Short mmCIF file of C-alpha atoms and ligand atoms in Angstrom, two decimals:
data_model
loop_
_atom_site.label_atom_id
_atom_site.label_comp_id
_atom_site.label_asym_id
_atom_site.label_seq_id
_atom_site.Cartn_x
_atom_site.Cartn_y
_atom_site.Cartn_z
CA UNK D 236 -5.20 40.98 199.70
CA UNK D 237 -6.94 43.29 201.80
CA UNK D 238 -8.05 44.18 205.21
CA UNK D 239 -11.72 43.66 205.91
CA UNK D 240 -13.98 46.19 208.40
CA UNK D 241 -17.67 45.55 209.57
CA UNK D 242 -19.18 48.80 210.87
CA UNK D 243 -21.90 48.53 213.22
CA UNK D 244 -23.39 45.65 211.28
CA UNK D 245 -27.07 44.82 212.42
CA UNK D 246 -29.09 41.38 210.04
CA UNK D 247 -32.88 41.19 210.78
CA UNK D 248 -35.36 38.26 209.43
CA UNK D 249 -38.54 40.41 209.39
CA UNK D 250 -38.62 41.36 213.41
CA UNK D 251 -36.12 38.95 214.65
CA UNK D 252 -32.58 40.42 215.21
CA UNK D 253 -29.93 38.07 214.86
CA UNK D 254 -26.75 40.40 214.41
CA UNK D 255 -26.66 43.39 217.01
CA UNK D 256 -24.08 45.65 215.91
CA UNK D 257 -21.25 44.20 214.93
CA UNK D 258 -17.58 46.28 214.82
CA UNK D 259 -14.88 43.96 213.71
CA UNK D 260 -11.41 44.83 212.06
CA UNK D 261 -9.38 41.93 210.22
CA UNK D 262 -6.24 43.22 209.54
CA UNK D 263 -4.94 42.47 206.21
CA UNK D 264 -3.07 38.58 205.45
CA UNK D 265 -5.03 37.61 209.33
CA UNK D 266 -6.62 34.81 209.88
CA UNK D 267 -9.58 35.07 211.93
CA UNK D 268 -11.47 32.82 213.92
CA UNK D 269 -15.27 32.95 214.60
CA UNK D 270 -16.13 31.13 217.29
CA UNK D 271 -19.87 30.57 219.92
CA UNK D 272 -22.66 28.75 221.22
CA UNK D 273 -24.72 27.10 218.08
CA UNK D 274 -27.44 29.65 216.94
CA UNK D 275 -25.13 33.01 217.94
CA UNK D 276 -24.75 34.31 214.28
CA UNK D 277 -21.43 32.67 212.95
CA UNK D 278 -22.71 31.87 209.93
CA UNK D 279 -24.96 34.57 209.22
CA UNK D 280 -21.95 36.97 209.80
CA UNK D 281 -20.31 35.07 207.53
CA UNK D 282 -22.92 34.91 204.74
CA UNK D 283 -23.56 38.40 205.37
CA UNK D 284 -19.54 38.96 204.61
CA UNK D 285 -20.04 36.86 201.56
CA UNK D 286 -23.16 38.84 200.34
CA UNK D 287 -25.10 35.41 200.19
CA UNK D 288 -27.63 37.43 203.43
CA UNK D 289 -28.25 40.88 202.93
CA UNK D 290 -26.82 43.12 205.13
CA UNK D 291 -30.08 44.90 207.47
CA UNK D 292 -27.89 48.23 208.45
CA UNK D 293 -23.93 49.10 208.86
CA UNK D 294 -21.35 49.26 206.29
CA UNK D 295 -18.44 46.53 205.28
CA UNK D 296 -15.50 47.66 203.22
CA UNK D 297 -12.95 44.79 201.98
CA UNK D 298 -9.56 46.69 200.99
CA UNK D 299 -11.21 49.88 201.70
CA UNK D 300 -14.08 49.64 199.14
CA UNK D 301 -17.48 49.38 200.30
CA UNK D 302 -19.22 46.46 200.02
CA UNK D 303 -22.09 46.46 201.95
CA UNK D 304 -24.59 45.94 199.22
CA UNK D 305 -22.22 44.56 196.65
CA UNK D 306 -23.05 41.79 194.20
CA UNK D 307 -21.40 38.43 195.74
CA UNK D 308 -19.14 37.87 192.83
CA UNK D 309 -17.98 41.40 193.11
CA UNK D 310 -16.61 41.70 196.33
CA UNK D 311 -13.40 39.87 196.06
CA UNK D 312 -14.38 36.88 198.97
CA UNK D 313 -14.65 32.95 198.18
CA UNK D 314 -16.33 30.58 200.43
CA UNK D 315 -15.44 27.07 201.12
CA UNK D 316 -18.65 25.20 202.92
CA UNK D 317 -18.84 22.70 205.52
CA UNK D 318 -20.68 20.33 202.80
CA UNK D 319 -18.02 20.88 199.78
CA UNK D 320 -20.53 21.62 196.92
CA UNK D 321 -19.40 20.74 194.33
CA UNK D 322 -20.72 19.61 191.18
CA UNK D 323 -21.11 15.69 191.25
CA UNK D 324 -20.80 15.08 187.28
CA UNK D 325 -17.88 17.46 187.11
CA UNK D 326 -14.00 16.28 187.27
CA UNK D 327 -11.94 18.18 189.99
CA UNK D 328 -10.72 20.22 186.76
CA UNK D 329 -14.00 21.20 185.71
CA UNK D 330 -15.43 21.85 189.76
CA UNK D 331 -12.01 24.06 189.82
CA UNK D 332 -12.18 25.47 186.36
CA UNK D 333 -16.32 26.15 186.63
CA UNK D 334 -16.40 29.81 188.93
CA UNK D 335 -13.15 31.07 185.93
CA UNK D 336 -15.27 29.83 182.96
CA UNK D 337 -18.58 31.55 184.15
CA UNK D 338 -16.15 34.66 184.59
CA UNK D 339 -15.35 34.95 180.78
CA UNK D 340 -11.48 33.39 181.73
CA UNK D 341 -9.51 32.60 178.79
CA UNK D 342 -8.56 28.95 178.46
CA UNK D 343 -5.07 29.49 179.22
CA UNK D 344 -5.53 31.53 181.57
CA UNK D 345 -7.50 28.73 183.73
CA UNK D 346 -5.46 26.34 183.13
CA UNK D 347 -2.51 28.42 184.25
CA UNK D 348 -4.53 28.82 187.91
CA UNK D 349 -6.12 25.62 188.36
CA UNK D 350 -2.91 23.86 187.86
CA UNK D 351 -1.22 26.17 190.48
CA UNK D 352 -3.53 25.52 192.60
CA UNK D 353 -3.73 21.84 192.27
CA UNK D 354 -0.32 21.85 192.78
CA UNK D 355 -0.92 23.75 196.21
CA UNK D 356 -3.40 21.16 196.97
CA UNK D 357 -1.64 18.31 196.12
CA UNK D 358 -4.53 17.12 193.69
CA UNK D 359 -2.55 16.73 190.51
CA UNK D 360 -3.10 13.29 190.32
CA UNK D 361 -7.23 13.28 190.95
CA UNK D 362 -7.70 16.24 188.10
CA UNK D 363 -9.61 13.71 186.06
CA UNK D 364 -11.87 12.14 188.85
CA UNK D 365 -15.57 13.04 189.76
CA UNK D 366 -16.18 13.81 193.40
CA UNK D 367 -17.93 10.58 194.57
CA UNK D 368 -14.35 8.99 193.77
CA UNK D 369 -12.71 10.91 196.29
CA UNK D 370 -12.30 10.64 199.96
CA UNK D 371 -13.54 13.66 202.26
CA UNK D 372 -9.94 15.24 202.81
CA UNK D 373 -9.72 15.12 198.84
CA UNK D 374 -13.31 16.26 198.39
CA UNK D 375 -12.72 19.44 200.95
CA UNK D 376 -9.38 20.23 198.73
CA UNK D 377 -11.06 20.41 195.62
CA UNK D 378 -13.71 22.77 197.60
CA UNK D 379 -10.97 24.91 198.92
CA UNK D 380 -9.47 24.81 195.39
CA UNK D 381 -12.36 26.24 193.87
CA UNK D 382 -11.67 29.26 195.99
CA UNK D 383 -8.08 29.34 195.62
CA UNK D 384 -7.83 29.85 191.62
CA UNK D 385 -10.34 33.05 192.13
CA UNK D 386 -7.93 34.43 193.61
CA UNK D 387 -10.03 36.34 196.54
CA UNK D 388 -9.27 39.41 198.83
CA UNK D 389 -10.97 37.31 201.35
CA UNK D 390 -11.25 34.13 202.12
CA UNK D 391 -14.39 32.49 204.18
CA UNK D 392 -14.83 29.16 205.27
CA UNK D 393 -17.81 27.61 207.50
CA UNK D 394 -16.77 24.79 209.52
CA UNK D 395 -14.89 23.38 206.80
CA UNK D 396 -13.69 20.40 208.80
CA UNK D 397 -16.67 19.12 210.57
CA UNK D 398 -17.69 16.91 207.97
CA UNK D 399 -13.99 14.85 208.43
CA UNK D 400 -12.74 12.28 210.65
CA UNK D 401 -10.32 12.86 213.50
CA UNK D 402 -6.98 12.27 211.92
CA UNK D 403 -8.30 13.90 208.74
CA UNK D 404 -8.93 17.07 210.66
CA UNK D 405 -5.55 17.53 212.12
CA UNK D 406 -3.92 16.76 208.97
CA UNK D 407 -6.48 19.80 206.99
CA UNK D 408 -6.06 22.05 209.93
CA UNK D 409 -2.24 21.61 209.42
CA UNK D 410 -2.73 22.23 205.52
CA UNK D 411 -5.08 25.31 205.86
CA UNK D 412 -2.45 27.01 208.16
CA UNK D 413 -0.07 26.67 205.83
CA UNK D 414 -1.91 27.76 202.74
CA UNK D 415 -2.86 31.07 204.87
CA UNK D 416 1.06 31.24 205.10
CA UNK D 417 2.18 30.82 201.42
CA UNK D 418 -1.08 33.05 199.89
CA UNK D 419 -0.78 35.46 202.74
CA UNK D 420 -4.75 35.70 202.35
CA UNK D 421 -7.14 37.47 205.11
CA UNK D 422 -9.31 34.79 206.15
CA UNK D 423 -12.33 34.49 208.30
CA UNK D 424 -12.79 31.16 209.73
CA UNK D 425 -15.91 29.15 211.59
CA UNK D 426 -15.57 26.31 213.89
CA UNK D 427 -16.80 25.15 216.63
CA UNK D 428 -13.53 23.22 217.56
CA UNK D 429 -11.29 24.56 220.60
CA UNK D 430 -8.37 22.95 219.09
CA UNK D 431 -8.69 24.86 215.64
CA UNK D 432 -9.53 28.20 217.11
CA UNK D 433 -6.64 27.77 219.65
CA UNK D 434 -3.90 26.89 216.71
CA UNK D 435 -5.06 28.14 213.52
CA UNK D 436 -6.09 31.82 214.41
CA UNK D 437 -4.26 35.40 214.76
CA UNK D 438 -7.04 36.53 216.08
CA UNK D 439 -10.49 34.76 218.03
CA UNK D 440 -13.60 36.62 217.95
CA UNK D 441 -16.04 35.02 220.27
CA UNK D 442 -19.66 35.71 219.77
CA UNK D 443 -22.98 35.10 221.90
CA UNK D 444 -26.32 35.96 220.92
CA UNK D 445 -25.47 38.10 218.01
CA UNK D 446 -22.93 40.66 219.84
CA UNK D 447 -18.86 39.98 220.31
CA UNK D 448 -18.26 39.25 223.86
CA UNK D 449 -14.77 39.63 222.90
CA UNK D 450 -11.65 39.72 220.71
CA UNK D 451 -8.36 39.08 220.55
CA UNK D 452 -5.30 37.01 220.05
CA UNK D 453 -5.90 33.29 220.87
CA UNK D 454 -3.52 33.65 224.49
CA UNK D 455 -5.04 36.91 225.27
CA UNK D 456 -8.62 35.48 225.65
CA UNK D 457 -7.24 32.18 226.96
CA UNK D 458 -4.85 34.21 229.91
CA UNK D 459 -6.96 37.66 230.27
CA UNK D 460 -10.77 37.26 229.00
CA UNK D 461 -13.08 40.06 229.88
CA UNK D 462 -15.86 38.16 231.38
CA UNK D 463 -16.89 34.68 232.86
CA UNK D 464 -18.81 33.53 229.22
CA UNK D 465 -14.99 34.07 227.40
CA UNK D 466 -14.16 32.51 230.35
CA UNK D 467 -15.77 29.37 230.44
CA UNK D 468 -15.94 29.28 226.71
CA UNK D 469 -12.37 29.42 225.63
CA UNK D 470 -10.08 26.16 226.94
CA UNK D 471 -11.01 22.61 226.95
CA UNK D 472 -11.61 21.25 229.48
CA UNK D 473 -12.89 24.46 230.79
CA UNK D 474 -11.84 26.76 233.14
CA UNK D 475 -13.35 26.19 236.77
CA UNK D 476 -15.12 28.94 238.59
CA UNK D 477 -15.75 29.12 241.99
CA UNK D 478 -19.18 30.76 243.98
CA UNK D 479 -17.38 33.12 246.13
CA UNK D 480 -17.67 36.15 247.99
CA UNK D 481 -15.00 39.36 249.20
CA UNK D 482 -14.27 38.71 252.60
CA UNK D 483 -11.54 41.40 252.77
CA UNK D 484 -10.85 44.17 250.83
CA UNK D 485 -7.46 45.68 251.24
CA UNK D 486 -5.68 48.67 249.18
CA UNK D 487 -5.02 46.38 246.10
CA UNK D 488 -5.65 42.78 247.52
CA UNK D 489 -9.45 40.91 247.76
CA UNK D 490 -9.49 38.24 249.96
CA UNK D 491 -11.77 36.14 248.55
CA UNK D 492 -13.40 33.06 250.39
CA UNK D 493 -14.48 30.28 248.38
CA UNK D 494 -16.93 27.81 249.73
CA UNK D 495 -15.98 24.78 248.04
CA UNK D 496 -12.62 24.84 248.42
CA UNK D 497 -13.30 24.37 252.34
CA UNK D 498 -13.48 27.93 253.11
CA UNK D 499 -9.81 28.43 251.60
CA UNK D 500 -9.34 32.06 251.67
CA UNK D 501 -7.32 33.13 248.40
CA UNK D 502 -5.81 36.89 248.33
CA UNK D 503 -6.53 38.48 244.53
CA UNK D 504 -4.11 40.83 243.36
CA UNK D 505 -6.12 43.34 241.58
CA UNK D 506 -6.18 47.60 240.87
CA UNK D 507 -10.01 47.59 241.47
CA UNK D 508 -10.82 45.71 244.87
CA UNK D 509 -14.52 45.43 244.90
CA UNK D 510 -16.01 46.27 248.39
CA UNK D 511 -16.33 43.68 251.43
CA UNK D 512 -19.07 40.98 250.94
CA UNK D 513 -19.26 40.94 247.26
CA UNK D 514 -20.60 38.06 245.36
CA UNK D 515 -17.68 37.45 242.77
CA UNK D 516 -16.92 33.94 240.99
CA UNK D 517 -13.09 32.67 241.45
CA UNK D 518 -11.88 30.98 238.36
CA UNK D 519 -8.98 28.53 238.03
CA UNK D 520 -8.14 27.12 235.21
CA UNK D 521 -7.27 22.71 235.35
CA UNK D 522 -3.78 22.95 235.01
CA UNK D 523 -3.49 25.97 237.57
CA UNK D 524 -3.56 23.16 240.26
CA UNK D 525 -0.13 21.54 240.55
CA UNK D 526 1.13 19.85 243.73
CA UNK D 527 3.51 22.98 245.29
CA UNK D 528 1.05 25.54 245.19
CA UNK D 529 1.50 28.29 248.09
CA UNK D 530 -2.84 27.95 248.79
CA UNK D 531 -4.09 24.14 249.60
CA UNK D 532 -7.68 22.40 249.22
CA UNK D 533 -8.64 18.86 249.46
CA UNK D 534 -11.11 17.42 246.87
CA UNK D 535 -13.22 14.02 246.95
CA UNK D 536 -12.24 12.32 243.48
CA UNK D 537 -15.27 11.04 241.62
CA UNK D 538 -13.77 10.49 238.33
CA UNK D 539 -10.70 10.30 236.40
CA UNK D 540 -9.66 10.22 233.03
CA UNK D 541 -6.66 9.15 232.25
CA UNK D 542 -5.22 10.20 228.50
CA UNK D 543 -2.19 8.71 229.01
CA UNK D 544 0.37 11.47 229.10
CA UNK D 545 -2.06 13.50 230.90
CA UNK D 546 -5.09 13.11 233.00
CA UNK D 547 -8.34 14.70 234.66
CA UNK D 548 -9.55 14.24 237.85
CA UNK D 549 -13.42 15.42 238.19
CA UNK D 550 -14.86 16.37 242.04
CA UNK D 551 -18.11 17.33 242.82
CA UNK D 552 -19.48 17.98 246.48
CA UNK D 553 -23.22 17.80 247.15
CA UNK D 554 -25.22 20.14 245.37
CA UNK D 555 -22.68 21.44 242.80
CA UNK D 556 -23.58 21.82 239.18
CA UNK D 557 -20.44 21.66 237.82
CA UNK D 558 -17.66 19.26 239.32
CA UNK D 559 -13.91 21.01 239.92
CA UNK D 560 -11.61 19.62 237.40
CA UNK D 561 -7.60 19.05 238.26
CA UNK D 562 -5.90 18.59 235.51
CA UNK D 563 -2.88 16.11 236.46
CA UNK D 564 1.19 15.28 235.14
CA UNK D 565 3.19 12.22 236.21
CA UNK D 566 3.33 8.85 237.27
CA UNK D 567 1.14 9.38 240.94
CA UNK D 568 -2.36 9.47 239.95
CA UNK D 569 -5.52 9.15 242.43
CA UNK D 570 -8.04 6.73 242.21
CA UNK D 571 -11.95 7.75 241.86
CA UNK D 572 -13.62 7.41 245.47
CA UNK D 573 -10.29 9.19 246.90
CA UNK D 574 -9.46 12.31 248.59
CA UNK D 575 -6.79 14.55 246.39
CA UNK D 576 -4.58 17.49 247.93
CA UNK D 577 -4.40 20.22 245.16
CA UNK D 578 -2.34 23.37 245.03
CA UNK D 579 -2.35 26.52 243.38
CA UNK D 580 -0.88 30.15 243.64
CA UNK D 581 -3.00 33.00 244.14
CA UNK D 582 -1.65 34.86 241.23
CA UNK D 583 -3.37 32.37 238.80
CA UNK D 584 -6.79 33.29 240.41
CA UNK D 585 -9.06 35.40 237.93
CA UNK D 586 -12.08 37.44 239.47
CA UNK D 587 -14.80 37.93 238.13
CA UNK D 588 -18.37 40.33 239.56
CA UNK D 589 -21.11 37.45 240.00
CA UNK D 590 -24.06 39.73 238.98
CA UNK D 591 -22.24 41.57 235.75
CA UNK D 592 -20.16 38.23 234.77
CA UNK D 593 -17.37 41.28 233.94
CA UNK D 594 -13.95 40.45 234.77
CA UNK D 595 -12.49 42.17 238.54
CA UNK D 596 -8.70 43.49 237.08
N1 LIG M 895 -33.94 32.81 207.63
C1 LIG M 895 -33.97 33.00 208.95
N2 LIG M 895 -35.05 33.53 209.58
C2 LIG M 895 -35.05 33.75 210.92
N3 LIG M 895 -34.02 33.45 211.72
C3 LIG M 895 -32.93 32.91 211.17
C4 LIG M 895 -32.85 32.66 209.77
N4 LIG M 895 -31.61 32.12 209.51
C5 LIG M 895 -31.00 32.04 210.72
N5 LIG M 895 -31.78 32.51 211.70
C6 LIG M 895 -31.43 32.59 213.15
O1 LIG M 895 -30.26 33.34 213.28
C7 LIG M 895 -29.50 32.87 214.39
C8 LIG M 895 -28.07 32.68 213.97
O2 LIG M 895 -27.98 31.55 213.11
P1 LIG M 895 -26.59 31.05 212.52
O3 LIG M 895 -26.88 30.00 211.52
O4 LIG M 895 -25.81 32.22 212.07
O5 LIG M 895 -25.92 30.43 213.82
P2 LIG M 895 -24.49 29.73 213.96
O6 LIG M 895 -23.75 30.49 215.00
O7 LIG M 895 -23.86 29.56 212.64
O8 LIG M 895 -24.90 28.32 214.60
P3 LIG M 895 -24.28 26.84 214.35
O9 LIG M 895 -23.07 26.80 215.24
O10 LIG M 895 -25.35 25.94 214.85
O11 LIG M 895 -23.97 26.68 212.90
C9 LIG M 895 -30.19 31.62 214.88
O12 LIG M 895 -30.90 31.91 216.06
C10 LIG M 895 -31.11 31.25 213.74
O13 LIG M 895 -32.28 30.61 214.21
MG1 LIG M 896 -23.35 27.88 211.45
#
């Protein structure tokens, strides 16, 4: 086990930088989530982590040693793939045993780990199959097996999921968590799924265009991100944010007047007040509406979904991009083609400088 550091970690293909810098802790026995637009550099961090992409410039230590340049089998990290790979005219045994065998294991000795981590993995009774007799779930276990028995510093995985159906999912995502609990393992995690990052991670790092936009616990980016992409990236459905602009700026209070919300003025707690007639964006966050909020709108209905125990109502006014989602509890639900009263509370407004996209605090 071991904690795992990237230092200013750049990756070019020829002239095209991908990775700008990088500086990311993960503390030892974390789990840690990677998560951003397609094309920002997930994977290549990863790869680059796994020493499967060479590193361009910065260092990475795993436990303290320096890896930066190491040989991928001697850096202590195992990667589970989105796709599995495993060898189709191997049994589970041999697609677990293989990585031990190639590392001059003795026969006992692989036996002793595969079977302890079959056991983990609840595969004891498929040792003897080949891989196109298994189902996905089984397929991904035997893949996460394989990394299990080498016993890693590290662990990284790339979408592992994405390849499963819906049910499947939950039931892996539920399994994975609790393998990170029993091996007490650092792991470093893709996905591209809310849900996952949300649940499974100590700590989200969110990435854009090569660079962190931020990171931190999964409730610290979800109640306090730093700027409007964390923002609108982090919670599903997303949070809503409002063209606005400072009407009033008080010692410690903006009052902020927000267009769509009929000119609704909403004061903004805040230690920074930016000056009068700044352009700022107001978010709000679906289930910050509820029906006894102190400030009051009304919003045309378009759409809504209803999920049963919960539902969404969508409202867009003419010329809007996005529409304002409300998310909604209990029996008394509009209809589409109505006009809904919302509420909120001014406290639950973030702020946020149009032209920087940095968070007001
Ligand atoms: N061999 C390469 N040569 C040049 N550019 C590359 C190469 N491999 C990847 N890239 C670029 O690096 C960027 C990051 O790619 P990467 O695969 O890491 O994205 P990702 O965040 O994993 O995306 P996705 O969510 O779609 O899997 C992309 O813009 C991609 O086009
Ligand atoms: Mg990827």
């Amino acid at each position: 086990m071991a904690e795992l550091a990237l230092q200013d970690v750049i990756k070019r293909y020829g002239a095209t930088q991908v990775v700008h810098g990088v500086d990311l802790t993960v503390e030892d026995g974390d789990f840690c989530v990677f998560v951003g637009p397609s094309g920002c550099g997930k994977s290549t961090l990863l790869r680059m982590i796994a020493g499967l992409e060479e590193t361009t410039e910065g260092r990475m230590t795993i436990g303290g040693r320096d890896v930066t340049h190491a040989d991928p089998a001697k850096r202590g990290v195992a990667m589970v793939f989105q796709t599995y790979a495993l060898y189709p005219h191997m049994t589970v045994r041999e697609n677990m045993s293989f990585g031990l065998k190639i590392g001059g294991a003795d026969k006992d000795e692989i036996k002793r780990k595969v079977d302890a981590a079959a056991q983990i993995l609840k595969l004891e009774d498929y040792m003897d199959r080949k891989p196109k007799a298994l189902s996905g779930g089984q397929r991904q276990r035997v893949a996460i097996g394989r990394a299990i028995v080498r016993q890693p510093d590290v662990f990284l995985f790339d979408e592992p999921l994405s390849n499963l159906d819906a049910e499947l999912r939950v039931e892996m995502r539920v399994e994975i968590t609790k393998l990170h609990k029993k091996l007490g393992a650092t792991m470093v995690y893709v996905t591209h799924d809310q849900v996952e990052a949300m649940t499974m991670a100590d700590k989200i790092v969110v990435l854009r265009d090569g660079r962190i936009e931020q990171a931190g616990a999964p409730v610290t980016l979800y109640e306090d991100p730093d700027n409007l992409f964390v923002a609108g990236f982090i919670g599903s459905p997303r949070m809503n944010l409002f063209d606005a602009t400072v009407t009033k700026a008080e010692a410690g209070v903006a009052h902020v007047t927000v267009p769509r919300l009929g000119d609704l003025v909403v004061p903004v707690a805040l230690n920074d007040v930016p000056r009068d007639g700044q352009a700022v964006k107001l978010g709000l966050r679906p289930e910050h509406f509820n029906s006894d909020g102190e400030l009051r709108a009304n919003l045309n209905i378009d759409v809504v979904e209803n999920l049963g125990g919960v539902s969404y109502a969508y409202s867009s006014q003419d010329g809007d991009t996005h529409p304002v989602i409300v998310e909604l509890r209990g029996k008394s639900r509009p209809e589409a083609g109505g006009v809904l009263t919302v509420g909120f509370d001014a406290s639950s407004a973030l702020l946020f400088d149009a032209k920087t996209e940095q968070r007001i605090r």
